[in-house]
């Protein structure tokens, strides 16, 4: 079952513009992560934000987390054609069982036009 | 390159058949996760092993099974295959599930096509 729901489903922007993707989830989490997937290939981990953090930066990426609204956003600044990919948010539950399986959303397909 | 390897890359088979997908985790990683990605269900967690033992189960069908061997590689066995089993199957590994969370590193996936 899906935990996260990304919005929008698809996003098309010009190179150099910023891209913002949103994710909502349903249950309490240990952390939330964002992954990138180039067409039909493996997932690449981008950034992890813990439930007690509100904002995190990594290069051109900025992630925010609002646990009261159960939502997160991923901002990619100064986008490049190479950023064209699908982006997924994934949540890790609060678990005492030592399992940290990821629950993924359906993803946002980002197209960056040169 | 994540350091996680999966074989084969592509697999085409017929309904009713059985296949085995193989995953080698990153050196030093004890935990292996299997995920399925299909058009209608999206990315779903199937099962997790830690140091040879099953740790958690997700939306894994009874026709599917997995194991992790002493050398830490893992195999996912899919039997009585149906058309709907056609999907990308990913393996991911992490150092350990205990204590603070560890990032999961994904393999390139095995694309299964059931005809």
XYZ file of N, CA, C and O in Angstrom, chain B residues 13-17 19 21 36-38 40 61 63-64 78-89 110-114:
124
model
N 9.676 -14.960 -19.290
C 9.244 -16.326 -19.044
C 7.742 -16.431 -19.294
O 7.083 -15.434 -19.632
N 7.220 -17.618 -19.126
C 5.803 -17.858 -19.416
C 5.007 -18.006 -18.119
O 5.572 -18.285 -17.048
N 3.717 -17.848 -18.232
C 2.849 -18.036 -17.074
C 3.000 -19.454 -16.539
O 3.244 -20.394 -17.300
N 2.924 -19.564 -15.237
C 3.038 -20.865 -14.595
C 4.457 -21.267 -14.246
O 4.662 -22.219 -13.476
N 5.421 -20.564 -14.774
C 6.819 -20.916 -14.532
C 7.308 -20.386 -13.193
O 6.621 -19.628 -12.499
N 10.874 -18.618 -11.312
C 12.153 -17.952 -11.563
C 12.808 -17.588 -10.242
O 12.144 -17.496 -9.199
N 15.496 -14.693 -8.663
C 16.242 -13.457 -8.816
C 17.299 -13.406 -7.728
O 17.034 -13.757 -6.578
N 9.082 -4.447 -5.251
C 8.522 -4.677 -6.573
C 7.989 -3.343 -7.112
O 7.332 -2.604 -6.373
N 8.281 -3.044 -8.365
C 7.759 -1.830 -8.978
C 6.948 -2.209 -10.210
O 7.481 -2.745 -11.177
N 5.658 -1.937 -10.166
C 4.800 -2.192 -11.310
C 4.005 -0.934 -11.606
O 3.891 -0.039 -10.764
N 0.799 -0.478 -12.024
C -0.441 -0.257 -11.289
C -0.243 -0.169 -9.778
O -0.954 0.577 -9.104
N 3.332 -12.029 -2.007
C 2.377 -13.093 -2.264
C 2.900 -14.414 -1.724
O 4.106 -14.623 -1.597
N 2.994 -17.071 -3.286
C 3.736 -17.725 -4.361
C 5.201 -17.267 -4.409
O 6.008 -17.831 -5.125
N 5.486 -16.235 -3.658
C 6.845 -15.688 -3.637
C 7.532 -16.075 -2.329
O 6.892 -16.102 -1.268
N 10.059 -16.665 -7.348
C 8.687 -16.365 -7.772
C 8.154 -17.594 -8.511
O 8.770 -18.051 -9.483
N 7.056 -18.135 -8.054
C 6.543 -19.351 -8.674
C 5.113 -19.158 -9.177
O 4.465 -18.160 -8.852
N 4.676 -20.113 -9.983
C 3.328 -20.068 -10.588
C 3.054 -18.672 -11.135
O 2.039 -18.037 -10.832
N 3.977 -18.221 -11.951
C 3.942 -16.834 -12.401
C 2.681 -16.503 -13.185
O 2.165 -17.317 -13.963
N 2.205 -15.275 -12.948
C 1.038 -14.754 -13.642
C 1.443 -13.498 -14.402
O 2.496 -12.903 -14.124
N 0.607 -13.120 -15.358
C 0.905 -11.934 -16.155
C 1.144 -10.717 -15.259
O 2.019 -9.897 -15.519
N 0.387 -10.621 -14.199
C 0.472 -9.482 -13.296
C 1.749 -9.426 -12.479
O 1.995 -8.433 -11.794
N 2.556 -10.456 -12.559
C 3.833 -10.445 -11.835
C 4.913 -9.720 -12.626
O 6.019 -9.490 -12.108
N 4.601 -9.375 -13.858
C 5.550 -8.617 -14.667
C 5.829 -7.290 -13.972
O 4.902 -6.524 -13.677
N 7.099 -7.029 -13.698
C 7.461 -5.835 -12.931
C 8.974 -5.726 -12.876
O 9.700 -6.617 -13.327
N 9.422 -4.626 -12.291
C 10.825 -4.455 -11.948
C 10.984 -4.877 -10.497
O 10.223 -4.416 -9.634
N 11.940 -5.718 -10.230
C 12.187 -6.167 -8.863
C 13.539 -5.615 -8.418
O 14.564 -5.857 -9.040
N 15.867 -6.141 -11.605
C 15.634 -7.196 -12.590
C 14.260 -6.953 -13.190
O 13.267 -6.860 -12.468
N 14.234 -6.831 -14.511
C 12.944 -6.629 -15.176
C 12.382 -7.987 -15.572
O 12.977 -8.689 -16.396
N 11.266 -8.349 -14.983
C 10.611 -9.624 -15.258
C 9.419 -9.396 -16.168
O 8.557 -8.559 -15.875
N 9.403 -10.137 -17.260
C 8.263 -10.101 -18.177
C 7.663 -11.503 -18.235
O 8.361 -12.464 -18.568
N 6.391 -11.592 -17.910
C 5.692 -12.874 -17.959
C 4.737 -12.842 -19.149
O 3.872 -11.959 -19.233
